[in-house]
Tab-separated table of C-alpha atoms and ligand atoms in Angstrom:
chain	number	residue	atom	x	y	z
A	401	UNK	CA	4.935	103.784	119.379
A	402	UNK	CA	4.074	104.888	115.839
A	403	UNK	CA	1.044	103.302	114.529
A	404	UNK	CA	0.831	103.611	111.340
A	405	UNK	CA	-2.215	103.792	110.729
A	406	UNK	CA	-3.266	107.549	110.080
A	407	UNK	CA	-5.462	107.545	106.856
A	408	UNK	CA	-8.427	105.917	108.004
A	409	UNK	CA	-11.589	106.203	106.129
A	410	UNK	CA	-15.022	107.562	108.076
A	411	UNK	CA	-18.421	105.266	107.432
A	412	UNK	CA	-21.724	107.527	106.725
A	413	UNK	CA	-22.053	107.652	110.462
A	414	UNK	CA	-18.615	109.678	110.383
A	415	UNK	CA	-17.351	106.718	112.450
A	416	UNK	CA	-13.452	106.064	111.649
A	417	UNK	CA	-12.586	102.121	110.083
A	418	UNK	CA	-9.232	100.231	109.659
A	419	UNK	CA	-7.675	101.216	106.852
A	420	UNK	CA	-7.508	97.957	105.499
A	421	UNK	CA	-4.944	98.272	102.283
A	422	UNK	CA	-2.393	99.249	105.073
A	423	UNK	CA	-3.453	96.644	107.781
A	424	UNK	CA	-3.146	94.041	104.962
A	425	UNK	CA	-0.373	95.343	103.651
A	426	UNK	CA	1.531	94.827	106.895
A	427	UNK	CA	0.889	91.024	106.443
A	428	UNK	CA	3.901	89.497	104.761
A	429	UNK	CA	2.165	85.999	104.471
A	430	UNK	CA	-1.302	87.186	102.481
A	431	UNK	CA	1.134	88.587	99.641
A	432	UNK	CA	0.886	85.099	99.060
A	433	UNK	CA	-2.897	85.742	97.882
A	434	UNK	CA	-4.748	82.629	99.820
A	435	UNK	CA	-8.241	84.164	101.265
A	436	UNK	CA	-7.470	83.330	105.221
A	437	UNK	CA	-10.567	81.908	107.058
A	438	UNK	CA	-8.197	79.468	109.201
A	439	UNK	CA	-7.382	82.646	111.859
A	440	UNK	CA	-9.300	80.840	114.802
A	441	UNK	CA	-6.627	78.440	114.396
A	442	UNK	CA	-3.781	80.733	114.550
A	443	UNK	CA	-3.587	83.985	112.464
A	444	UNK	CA	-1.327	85.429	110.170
A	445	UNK	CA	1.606	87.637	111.336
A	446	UNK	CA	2.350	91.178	111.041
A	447	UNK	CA	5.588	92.435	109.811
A	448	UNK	CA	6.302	94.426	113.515
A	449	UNK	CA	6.150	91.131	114.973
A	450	UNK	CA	8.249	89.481	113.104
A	451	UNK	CA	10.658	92.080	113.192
A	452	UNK	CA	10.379	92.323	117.138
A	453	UNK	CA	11.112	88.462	117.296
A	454	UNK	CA	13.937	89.081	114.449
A	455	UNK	CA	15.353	92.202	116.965
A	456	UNK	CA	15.259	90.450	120.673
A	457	UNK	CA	17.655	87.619	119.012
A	458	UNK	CA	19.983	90.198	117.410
A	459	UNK	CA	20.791	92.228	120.566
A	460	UNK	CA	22.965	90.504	122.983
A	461	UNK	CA	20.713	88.134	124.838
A	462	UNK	CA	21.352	86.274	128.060
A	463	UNK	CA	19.364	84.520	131.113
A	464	UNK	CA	17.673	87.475	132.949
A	465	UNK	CA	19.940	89.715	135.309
A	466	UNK	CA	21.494	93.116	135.779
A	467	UNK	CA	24.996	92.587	135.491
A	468	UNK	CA	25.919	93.009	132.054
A	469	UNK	CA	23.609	94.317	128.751
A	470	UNK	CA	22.352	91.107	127.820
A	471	UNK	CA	21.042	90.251	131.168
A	472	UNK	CA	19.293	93.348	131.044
A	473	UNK	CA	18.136	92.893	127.773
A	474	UNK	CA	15.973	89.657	128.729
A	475	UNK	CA	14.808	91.506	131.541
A	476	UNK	CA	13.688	94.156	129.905
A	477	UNK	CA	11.913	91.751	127.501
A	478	UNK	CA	10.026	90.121	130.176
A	479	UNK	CA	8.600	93.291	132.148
A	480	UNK	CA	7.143	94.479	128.972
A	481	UNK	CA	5.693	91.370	127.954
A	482	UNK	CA	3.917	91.482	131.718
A	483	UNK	CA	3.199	95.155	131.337
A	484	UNK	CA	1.363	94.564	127.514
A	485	UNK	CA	-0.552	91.324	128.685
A	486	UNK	CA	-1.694	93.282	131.840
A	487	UNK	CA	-2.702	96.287	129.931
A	488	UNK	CA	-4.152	93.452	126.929
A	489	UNK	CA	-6.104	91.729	129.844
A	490	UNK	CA	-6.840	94.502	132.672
A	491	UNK	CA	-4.535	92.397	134.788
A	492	UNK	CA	-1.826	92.953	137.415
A	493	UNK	CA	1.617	92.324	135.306
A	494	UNK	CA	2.419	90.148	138.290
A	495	UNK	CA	-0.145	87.890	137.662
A	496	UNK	CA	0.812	87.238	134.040
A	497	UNK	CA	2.313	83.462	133.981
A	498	UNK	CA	3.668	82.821	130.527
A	499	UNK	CA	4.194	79.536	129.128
A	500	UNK	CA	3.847	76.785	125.938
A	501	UNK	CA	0.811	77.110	125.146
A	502	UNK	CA	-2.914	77.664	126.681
A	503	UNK	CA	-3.257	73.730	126.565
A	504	UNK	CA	0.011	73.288	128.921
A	505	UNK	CA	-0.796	75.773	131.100
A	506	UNK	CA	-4.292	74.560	131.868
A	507	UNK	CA	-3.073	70.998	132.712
A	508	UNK	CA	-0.435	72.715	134.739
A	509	UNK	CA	-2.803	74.498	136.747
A	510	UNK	CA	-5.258	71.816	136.577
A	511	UNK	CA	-2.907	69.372	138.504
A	512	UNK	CA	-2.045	72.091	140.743
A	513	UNK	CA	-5.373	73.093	141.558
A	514	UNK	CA	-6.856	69.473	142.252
A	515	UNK	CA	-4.153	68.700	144.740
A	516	UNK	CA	-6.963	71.007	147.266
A	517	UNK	CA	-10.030	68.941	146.160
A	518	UNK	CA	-10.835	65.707	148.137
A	519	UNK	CA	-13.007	62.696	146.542
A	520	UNK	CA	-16.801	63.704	146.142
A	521	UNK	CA	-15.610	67.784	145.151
A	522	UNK	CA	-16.937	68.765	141.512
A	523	UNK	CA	-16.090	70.230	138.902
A	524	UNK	CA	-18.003	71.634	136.205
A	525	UNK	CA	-17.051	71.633	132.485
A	526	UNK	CA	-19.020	72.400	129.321
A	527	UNK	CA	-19.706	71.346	126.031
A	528	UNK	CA	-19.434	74.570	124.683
A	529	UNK	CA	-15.564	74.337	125.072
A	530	UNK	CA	-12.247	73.438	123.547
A	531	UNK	CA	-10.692	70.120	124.881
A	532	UNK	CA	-7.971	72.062	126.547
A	533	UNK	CA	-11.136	73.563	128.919
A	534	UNK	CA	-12.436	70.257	129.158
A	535	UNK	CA	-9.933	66.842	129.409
A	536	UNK	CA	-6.930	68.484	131.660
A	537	UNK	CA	-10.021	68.564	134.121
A	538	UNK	CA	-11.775	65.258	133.716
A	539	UNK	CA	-8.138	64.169	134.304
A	540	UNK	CA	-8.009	65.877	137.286
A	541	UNK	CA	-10.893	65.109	138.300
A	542	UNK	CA	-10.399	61.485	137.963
A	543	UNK	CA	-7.128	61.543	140.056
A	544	UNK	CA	-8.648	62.788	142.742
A	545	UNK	CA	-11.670	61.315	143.112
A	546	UNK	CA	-13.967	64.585	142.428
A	547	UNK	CA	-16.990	64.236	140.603
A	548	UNK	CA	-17.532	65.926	136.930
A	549	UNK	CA	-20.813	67.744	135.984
A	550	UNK	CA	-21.167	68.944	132.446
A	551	UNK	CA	-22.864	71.647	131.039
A	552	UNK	CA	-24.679	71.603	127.692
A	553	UNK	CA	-25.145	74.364	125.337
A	554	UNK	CA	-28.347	74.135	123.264
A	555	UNK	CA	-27.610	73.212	119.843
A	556	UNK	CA	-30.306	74.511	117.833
A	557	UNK	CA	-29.292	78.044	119.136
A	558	UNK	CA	-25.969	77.408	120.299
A	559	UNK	CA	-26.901	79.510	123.614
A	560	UNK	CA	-25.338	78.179	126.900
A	561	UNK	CA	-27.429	79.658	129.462
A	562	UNK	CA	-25.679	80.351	132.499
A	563	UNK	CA	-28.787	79.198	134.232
A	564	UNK	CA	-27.599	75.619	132.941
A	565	UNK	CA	-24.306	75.876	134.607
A	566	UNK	CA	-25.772	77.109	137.726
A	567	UNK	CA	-27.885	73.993	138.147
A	568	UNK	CA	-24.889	72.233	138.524
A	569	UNK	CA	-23.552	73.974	140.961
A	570	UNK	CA	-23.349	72.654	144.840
A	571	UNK	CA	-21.498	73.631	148.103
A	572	UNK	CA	-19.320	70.888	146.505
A	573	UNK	CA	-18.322	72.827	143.767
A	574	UNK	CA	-14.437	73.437	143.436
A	575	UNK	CA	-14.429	74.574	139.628
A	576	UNK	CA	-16.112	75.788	136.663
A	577	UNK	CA	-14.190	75.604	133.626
A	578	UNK	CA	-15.385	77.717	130.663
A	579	UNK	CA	-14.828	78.907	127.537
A	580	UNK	CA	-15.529	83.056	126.513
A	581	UNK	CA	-15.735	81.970	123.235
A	582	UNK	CA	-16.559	79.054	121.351
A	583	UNK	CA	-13.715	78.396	118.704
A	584	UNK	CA	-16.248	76.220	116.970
A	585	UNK	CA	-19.682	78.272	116.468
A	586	UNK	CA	-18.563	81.295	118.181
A	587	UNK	CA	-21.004	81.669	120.805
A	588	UNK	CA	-19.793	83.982	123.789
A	589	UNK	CA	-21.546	82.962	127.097
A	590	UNK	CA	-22.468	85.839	129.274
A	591	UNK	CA	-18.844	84.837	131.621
A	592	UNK	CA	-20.073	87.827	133.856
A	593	UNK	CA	-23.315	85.776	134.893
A	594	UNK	CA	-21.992	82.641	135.525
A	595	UNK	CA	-19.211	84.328	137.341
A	596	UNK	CA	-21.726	85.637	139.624
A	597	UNK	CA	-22.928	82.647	140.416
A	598	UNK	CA	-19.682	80.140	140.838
A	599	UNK	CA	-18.226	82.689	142.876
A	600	UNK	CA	-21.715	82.697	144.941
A	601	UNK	CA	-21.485	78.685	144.766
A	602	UNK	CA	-17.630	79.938	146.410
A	603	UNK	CA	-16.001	78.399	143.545
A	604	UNK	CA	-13.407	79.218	141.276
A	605	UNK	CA	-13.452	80.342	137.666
A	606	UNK	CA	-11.573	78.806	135.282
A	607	UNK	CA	-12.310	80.827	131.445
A	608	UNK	CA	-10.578	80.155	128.029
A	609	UNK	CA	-9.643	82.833	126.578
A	610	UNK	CA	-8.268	82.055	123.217
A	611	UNK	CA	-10.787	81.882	120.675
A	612	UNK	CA	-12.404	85.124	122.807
A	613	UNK	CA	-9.147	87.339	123.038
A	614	UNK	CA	-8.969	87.092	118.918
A	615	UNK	CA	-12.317	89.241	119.128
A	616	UNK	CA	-13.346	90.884	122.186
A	617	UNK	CA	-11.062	92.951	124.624
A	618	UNK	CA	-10.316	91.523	127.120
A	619	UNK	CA	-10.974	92.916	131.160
A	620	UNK	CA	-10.291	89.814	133.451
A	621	UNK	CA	-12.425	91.652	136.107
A	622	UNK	CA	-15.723	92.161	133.928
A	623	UNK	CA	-15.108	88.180	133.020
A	624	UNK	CA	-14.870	87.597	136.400
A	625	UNK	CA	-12.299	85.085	135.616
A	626	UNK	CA	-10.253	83.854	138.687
A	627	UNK	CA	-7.799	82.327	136.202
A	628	UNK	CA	-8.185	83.532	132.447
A	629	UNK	CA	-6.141	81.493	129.733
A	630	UNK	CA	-4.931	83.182	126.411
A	631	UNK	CA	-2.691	82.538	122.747
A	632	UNK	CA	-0.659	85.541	121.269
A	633	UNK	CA	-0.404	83.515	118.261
A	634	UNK	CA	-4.359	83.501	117.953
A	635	UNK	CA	-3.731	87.674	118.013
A	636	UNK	CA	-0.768	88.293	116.054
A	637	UNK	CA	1.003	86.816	118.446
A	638	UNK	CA	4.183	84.301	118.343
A	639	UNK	CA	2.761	80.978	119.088
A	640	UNK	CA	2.747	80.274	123.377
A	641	UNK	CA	0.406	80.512	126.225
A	642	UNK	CA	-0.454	83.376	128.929
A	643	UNK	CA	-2.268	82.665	132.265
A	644	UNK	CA	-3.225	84.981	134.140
A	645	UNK	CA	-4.667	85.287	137.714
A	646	UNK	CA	-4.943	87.752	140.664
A	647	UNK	CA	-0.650	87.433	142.082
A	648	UNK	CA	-2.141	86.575	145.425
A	649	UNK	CA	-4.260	83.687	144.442
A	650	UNK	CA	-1.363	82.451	142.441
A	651	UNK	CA	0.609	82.631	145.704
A	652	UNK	CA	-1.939	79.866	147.690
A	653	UNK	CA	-0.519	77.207	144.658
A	654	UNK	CA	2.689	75.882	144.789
A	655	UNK	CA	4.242	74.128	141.773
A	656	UNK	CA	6.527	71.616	141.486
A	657	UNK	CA	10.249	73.510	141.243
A	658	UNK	CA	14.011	72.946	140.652
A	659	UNK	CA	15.711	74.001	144.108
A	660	UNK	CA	17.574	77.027	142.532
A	661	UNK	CA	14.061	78.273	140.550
A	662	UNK	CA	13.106	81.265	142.475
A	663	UNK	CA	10.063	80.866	144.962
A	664	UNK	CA	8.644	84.472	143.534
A	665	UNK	CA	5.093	85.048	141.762
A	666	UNK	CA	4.901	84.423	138.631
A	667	UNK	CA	8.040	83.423	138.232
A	668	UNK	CA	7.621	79.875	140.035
A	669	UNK	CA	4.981	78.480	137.344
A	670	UNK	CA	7.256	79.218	134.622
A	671	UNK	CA	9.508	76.461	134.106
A	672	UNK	CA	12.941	77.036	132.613
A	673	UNK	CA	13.749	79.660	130.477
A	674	UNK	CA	11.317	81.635	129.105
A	675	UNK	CA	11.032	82.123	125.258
A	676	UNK	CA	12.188	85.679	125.465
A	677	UNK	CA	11.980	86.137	121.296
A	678	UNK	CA	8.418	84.925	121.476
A	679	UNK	CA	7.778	87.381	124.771
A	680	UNK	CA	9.168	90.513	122.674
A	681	UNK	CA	6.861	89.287	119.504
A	682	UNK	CA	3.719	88.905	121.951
A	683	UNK	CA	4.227	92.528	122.948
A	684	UNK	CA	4.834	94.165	119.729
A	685	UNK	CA	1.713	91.841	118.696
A	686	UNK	CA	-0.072	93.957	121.130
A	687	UNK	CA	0.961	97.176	120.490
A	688	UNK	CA	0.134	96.402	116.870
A	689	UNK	CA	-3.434	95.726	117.651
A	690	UNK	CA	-3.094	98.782	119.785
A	691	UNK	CA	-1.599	100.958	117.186
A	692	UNK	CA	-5.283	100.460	115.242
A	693	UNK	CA	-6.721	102.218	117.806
A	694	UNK	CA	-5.036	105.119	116.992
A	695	UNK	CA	-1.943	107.108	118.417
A	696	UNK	CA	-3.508	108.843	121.137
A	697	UNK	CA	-3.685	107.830	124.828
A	698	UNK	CA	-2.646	105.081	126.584
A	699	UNK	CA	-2.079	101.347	125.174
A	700	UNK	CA	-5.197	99.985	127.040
A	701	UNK	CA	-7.663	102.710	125.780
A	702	UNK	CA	-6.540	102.441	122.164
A	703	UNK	CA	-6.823	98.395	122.472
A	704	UNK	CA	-10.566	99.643	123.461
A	705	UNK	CA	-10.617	102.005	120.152
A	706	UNK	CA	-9.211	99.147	118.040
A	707	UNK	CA	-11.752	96.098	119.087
A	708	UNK	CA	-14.682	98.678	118.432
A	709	UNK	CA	-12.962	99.268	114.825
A	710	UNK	CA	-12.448	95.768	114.497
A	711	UNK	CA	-15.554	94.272	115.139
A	712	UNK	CA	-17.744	96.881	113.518
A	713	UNK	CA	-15.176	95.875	110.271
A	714	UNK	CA	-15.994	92.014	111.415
A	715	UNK	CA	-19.730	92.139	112.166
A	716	UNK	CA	-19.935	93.621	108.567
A	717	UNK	CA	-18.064	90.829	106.743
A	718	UNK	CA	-20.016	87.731	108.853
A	719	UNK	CA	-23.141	89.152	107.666
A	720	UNK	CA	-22.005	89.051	103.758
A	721	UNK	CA	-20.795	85.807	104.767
A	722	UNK	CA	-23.588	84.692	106.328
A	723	UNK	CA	-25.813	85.924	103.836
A	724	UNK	CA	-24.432	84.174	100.545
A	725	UNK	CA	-23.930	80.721	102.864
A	726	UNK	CA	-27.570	81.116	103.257
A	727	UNK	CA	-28.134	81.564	99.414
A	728	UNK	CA	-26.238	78.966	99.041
A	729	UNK	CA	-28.444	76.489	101.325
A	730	UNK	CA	-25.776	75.615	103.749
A	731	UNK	CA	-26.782	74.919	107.243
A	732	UNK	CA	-24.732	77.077	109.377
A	733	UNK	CA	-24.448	76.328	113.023
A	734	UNK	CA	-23.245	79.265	114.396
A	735	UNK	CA	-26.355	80.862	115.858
A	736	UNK	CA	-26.217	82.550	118.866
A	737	UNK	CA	-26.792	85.900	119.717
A	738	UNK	CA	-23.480	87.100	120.596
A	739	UNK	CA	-21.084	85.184	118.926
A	740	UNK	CA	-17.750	85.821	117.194
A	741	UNK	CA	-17.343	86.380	113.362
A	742	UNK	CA	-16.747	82.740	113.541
A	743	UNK	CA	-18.890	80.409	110.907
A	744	UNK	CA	-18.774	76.917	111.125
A	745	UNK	CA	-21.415	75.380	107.916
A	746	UNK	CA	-21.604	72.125	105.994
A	747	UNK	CA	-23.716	71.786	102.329
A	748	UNK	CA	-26.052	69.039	101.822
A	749	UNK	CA	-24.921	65.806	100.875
A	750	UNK	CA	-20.777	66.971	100.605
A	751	UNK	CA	-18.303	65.776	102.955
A	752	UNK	CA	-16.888	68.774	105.103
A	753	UNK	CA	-13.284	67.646	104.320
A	754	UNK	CA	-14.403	67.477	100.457
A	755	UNK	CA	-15.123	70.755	100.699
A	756	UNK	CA	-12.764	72.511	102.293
A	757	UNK	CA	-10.048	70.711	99.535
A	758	UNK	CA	-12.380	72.220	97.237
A	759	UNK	CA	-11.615	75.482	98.383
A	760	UNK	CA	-7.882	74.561	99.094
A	761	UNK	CA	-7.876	74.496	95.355
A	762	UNK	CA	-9.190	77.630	94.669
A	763	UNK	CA	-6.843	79.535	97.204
A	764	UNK	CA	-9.250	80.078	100.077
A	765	UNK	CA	-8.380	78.443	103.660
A	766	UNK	CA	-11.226	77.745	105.511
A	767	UNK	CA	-10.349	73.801	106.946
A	768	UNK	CA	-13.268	70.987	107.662
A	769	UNK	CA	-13.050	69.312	111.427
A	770	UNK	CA	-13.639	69.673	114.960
A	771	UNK	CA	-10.902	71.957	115.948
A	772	UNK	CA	-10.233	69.976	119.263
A	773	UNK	CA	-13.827	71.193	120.580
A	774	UNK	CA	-14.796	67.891	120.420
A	775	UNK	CA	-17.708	67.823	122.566
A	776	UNK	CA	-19.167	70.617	120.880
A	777	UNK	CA	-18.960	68.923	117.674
A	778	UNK	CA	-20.593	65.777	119.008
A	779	UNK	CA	-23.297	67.808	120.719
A	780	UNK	CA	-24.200	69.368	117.318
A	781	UNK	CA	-24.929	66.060	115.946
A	782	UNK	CA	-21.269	66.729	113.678
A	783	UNK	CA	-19.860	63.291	115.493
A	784	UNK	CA	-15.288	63.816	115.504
A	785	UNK	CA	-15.187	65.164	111.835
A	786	UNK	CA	-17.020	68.441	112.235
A	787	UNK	CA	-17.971	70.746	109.373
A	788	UNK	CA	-16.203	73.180	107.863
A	789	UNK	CA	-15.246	76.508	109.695
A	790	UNK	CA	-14.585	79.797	108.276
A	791	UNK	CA	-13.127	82.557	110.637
A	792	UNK	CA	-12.908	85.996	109.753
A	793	UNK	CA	-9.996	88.333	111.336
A	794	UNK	CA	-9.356	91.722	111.207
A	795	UNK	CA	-6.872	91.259	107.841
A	796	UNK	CA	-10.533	89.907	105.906
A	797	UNK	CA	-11.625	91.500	103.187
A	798	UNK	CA	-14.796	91.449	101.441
A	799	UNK	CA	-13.507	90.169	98.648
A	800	UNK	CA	-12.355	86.910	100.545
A	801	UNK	CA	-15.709	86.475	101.438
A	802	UNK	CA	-16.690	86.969	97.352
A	803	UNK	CA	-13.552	84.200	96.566
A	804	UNK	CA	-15.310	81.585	99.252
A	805	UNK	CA	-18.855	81.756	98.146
A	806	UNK	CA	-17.972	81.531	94.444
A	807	UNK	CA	-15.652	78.728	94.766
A	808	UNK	CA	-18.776	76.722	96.866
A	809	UNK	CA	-20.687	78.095	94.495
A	810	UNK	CA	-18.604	76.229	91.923
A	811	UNK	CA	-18.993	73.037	93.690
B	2310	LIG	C1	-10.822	78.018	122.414
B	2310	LIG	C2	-9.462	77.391	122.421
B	2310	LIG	N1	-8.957	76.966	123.585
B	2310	LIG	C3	-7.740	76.403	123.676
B	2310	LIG	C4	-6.970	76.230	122.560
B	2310	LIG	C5	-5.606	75.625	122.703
B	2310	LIG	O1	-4.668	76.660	122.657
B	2310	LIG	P1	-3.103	76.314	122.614
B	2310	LIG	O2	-2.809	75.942	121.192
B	2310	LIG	O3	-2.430	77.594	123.026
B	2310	LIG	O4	-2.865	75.208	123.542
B	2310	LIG	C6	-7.449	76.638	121.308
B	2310	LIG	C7	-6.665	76.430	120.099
B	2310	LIG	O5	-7.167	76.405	119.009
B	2310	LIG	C8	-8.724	77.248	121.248
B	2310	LIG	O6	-9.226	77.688	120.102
C-alpha cells in the first residue's frame, strides 16, 4: 500500500515525525476547523477509510461464498479484516471475533463465560475502568451467584497497583476484568503484572482495549490478555467492536446459534451478517495508521514505527497542554506515570459542563462528563457529572492546544 507519507520532517535528534499538514490534511471532517479533543470518544476519519467503506458497497457484494464475484468479494473482505486486526493486535486472525461494538461483545462473552462459574466463584473488576469492563460482569456475576471484588485505583495519583488487584485474588477467582487504559485520566496499569498474577491465581484475563489501542500498539501476548476487547472507530476506524482471544480458548465457549450458523471459530460468536463495509473501513483504518510508519517492511513493524512517531508527537502536545492547564490553576486529574495523552481537568468554582459550552463556542471540542467510567469518576470525588476531558490524537496540533487554553483563558 502507498502511504503517503514521504516528506517527513527530522527533530534535532535526527529522529523522523508525522508530517502533520499531510496527516491533517487527510481528515475531511477538521476542514471544518473545530480543535478535536473529543478523540477518546471516537476520532475523526481519514479520507482512505471512507473511501474503503465507499468501495466495499460499490463492488458487487453478497453473503460470503465462492460461487460467484460477490460472494468472493465479502470473503475477501473478511480475511483481511482478520489478517489487519491480527497483525494490529499480535493475534491469530482466527481468533479475531468481530461484532457491534466493545460494549456488546463484552456482555456477550460475559454471559458466556459465567455459564462455567458456580455460586461463591469471583470476579474481580476495577474502578479504573469503563462501565463496559465493569456492569456486563456485576451482571454476570449476580446471575450466577459469584461473588464481585473490586479494585481501587488511588486517586491522588491515579496509579492502580497491580499489587491491589492481586489481594483480591483467591483459588476462587474465575476473572479479572481490566482496563489497559483509562478513557478517563489515562492511566495504563502495568496489564503484564497483573497478568502474571491472575494467570498464577489460574484465572482468566479479561482487558479493555479501547481507550489503550488509540495510543499504544497493541501485542495481546505482552498484555497477557486471555480475551482483549477493541473499537476501530476509536482508531480511525468505522464504528464496531473486535474481540479477540487465543482460537482454541474460544473453542471451550459455545454461544447461543441459529441451526444453519456454522459451528466454526470465530465464526460462531458472530451473529448474522457481518458489517462487511465497516470490516473493509477497519482495515484500511489500519493500514492508514500503518502507512505512518513508513513504506518499508511489513504492516506489523511499521504499526511499531508509527506508535513511536505518534506518541513522541503526543507526549509533546500533553505537556504544552498540561503546562498552560497548570498556568491556568486547573486541577488536572490525570496523574499517573504512564498514562495516555488523555487530560481530564475542572477550574475552580465553574461547572465542567459550563465549560466545555464555553469552548463549544469558541470551536474547540473537548466535552464535560464521565464518559461511562463511572466508577472512576465517583472514586475521584467527580460524583456522575465528571470534569471536563481533553484527548489529544495523532491529527492534534499545537495550535489546538493554543485555541483551548486561550478560550479558558477567556473564561
Ligand atoms: C475504555 C472504553 N471501554 C469501552 C468503551 C465502549 O466501547 P464501545 O462503544 O465499542 O462499546 C469505551 C467507549 O468510549 C471506552 O472508552
Amino acid at each position: 500500500m502507498s502511504t503517503g507519507f514521504r516528506n517527513r520532517r527530522s527533530d534535532t535528534m535526527g529522529r523522523v515525525s508525522v508530517d502533520m499538514t499531510k496527516l491533517r490534511d487527510d481528515f475531511p471532517a477538521l476542514r471544518s476547523g473545530t480543535a478535536h479533543f473529543d478523540s477518546p470518544g471516537g476520532t475523526q476519519t481519514p479520507q482512505a477509510v471512507i473511501d474503503a467503506v465507499g468501495h466495499a458497497l460499490a463492488a458487487p457484494l453478497a453473503n460470503r461464498g465462492s460461487a460467484n464475484q460477490a460472494q468472493r468479494n465479502a470473503e475477501e473482505i473478511v480475511q483481511q479484516a482478520r489478517a489487519a486486526v491480527g497483525d494490529f493486535a499480535n493475534a491469530d486472525p482466527s481468533g479475531v471475533v468481530f461484532g457491534r461494538s466493545a460494549t456488546e461483545l463484552t456482555f456477550q462473552f460475559s454471559r458466556l463465560l459465567a455459564r462455567r462459574w458456580s455460586p461463591g466463584d469471583e470476579v474481580v473488576v476495577t474502578r479504573l475502568d469503563h462501565d463496559a469492563n465493569v456492569r456486563p460482569w456485576l451482571i454476570a456475576a449476580a446471575e450466577v451467584g459469584a461473588t464481585v471484588r473490586w479494585a481501587d485505583f488511588d486517586p491522588r495519583t491515579g496509579e492502580l497497583d497491580p499489587s491491589v488487584i492481586a489481594n483480591q485474588l483467591s483459588d476462587r477467582t474465575r476473572l479479572v476484568a481490566l482496563t489497559a487504559a483509562s478513557n478517563l485520566i489515562g492511566t495504563m496499569p502495568d496489564t503484564a503484572a497483573i497478568a502474571d498474577a491472575v494467570h498464577n491465581a489460574s484465572a482468566e484475563l479479561y482487558v479493555d482495549g479501547v481507550h489503550y489501542a488509540a495510543h499504544a500498539r497493541v501485542d495481546v501476548t505482552r498484555l497477557g490478555a486471555d480475551f482483549f476487547v477493541c473499537s476501530p472507530y476509536k482508531f480511525f476506524g468505522p464504528h464496531l467492536g473486535v474481540l479477540i482471544a487465543q482460537p482454541d480458548r474460544l473453542a471451550t465457549l459455545s454461544p447461543d446459534k441459529l441451526l444453519p450458523a456454522t459451528d466454526a471459530v470465530p465464526e460462531r460468536f458472530e451473529l448474522g451478517t457481518l458489517p462487511y463495509e465497516l470490516l473493509a473501513g477497519t482495515t484500511a483504518a489500519i493500514d492508514y495508521l500503518a502507512g505512518i510508519g513508513g513504506a518499508a517492511g511489513g504492516r506489523r513493524d511499521r504499526l511499531a514505527t508509527s506508535y513511536r512517531r505518534l506518541s513522541a508527537h503526543e507526549t509533546q502536545l500533553r505537556t504544552q497542554l498540561e503546562d498552560g492547564l497548570r498556568t491556568l490553576g486547573a486541577t488536572l486529574y490525570s496523574r499517573a506515570e504512564q498514562r495516555t495523552p488523555t487530560v481530564l481537568f475542572d477550574l475552580d468554582g465553574q461547572p465542567a459542563a459550563d465549560v466545555a459550552n464555553h469552548l463549544a463556542r469558541a470551536g474547540v471540542n473537548a466535552p464535560a462528563g464521565s464518559f461511562y467510567a463511572i466508577e472512576t469518576s465517583r472514586h475521584l470525588g467527580l460524583g456522575d457529572s465528571g470534569a471536563v476531558r481533553a484527548g489529544i490524537a495523532p491529527y492534534s496540533n499545537a495550535d489546538d492546544v493554543d485555541r483551548l487554553l486561550t478560550a479558558l483563558n477567556r473564561l
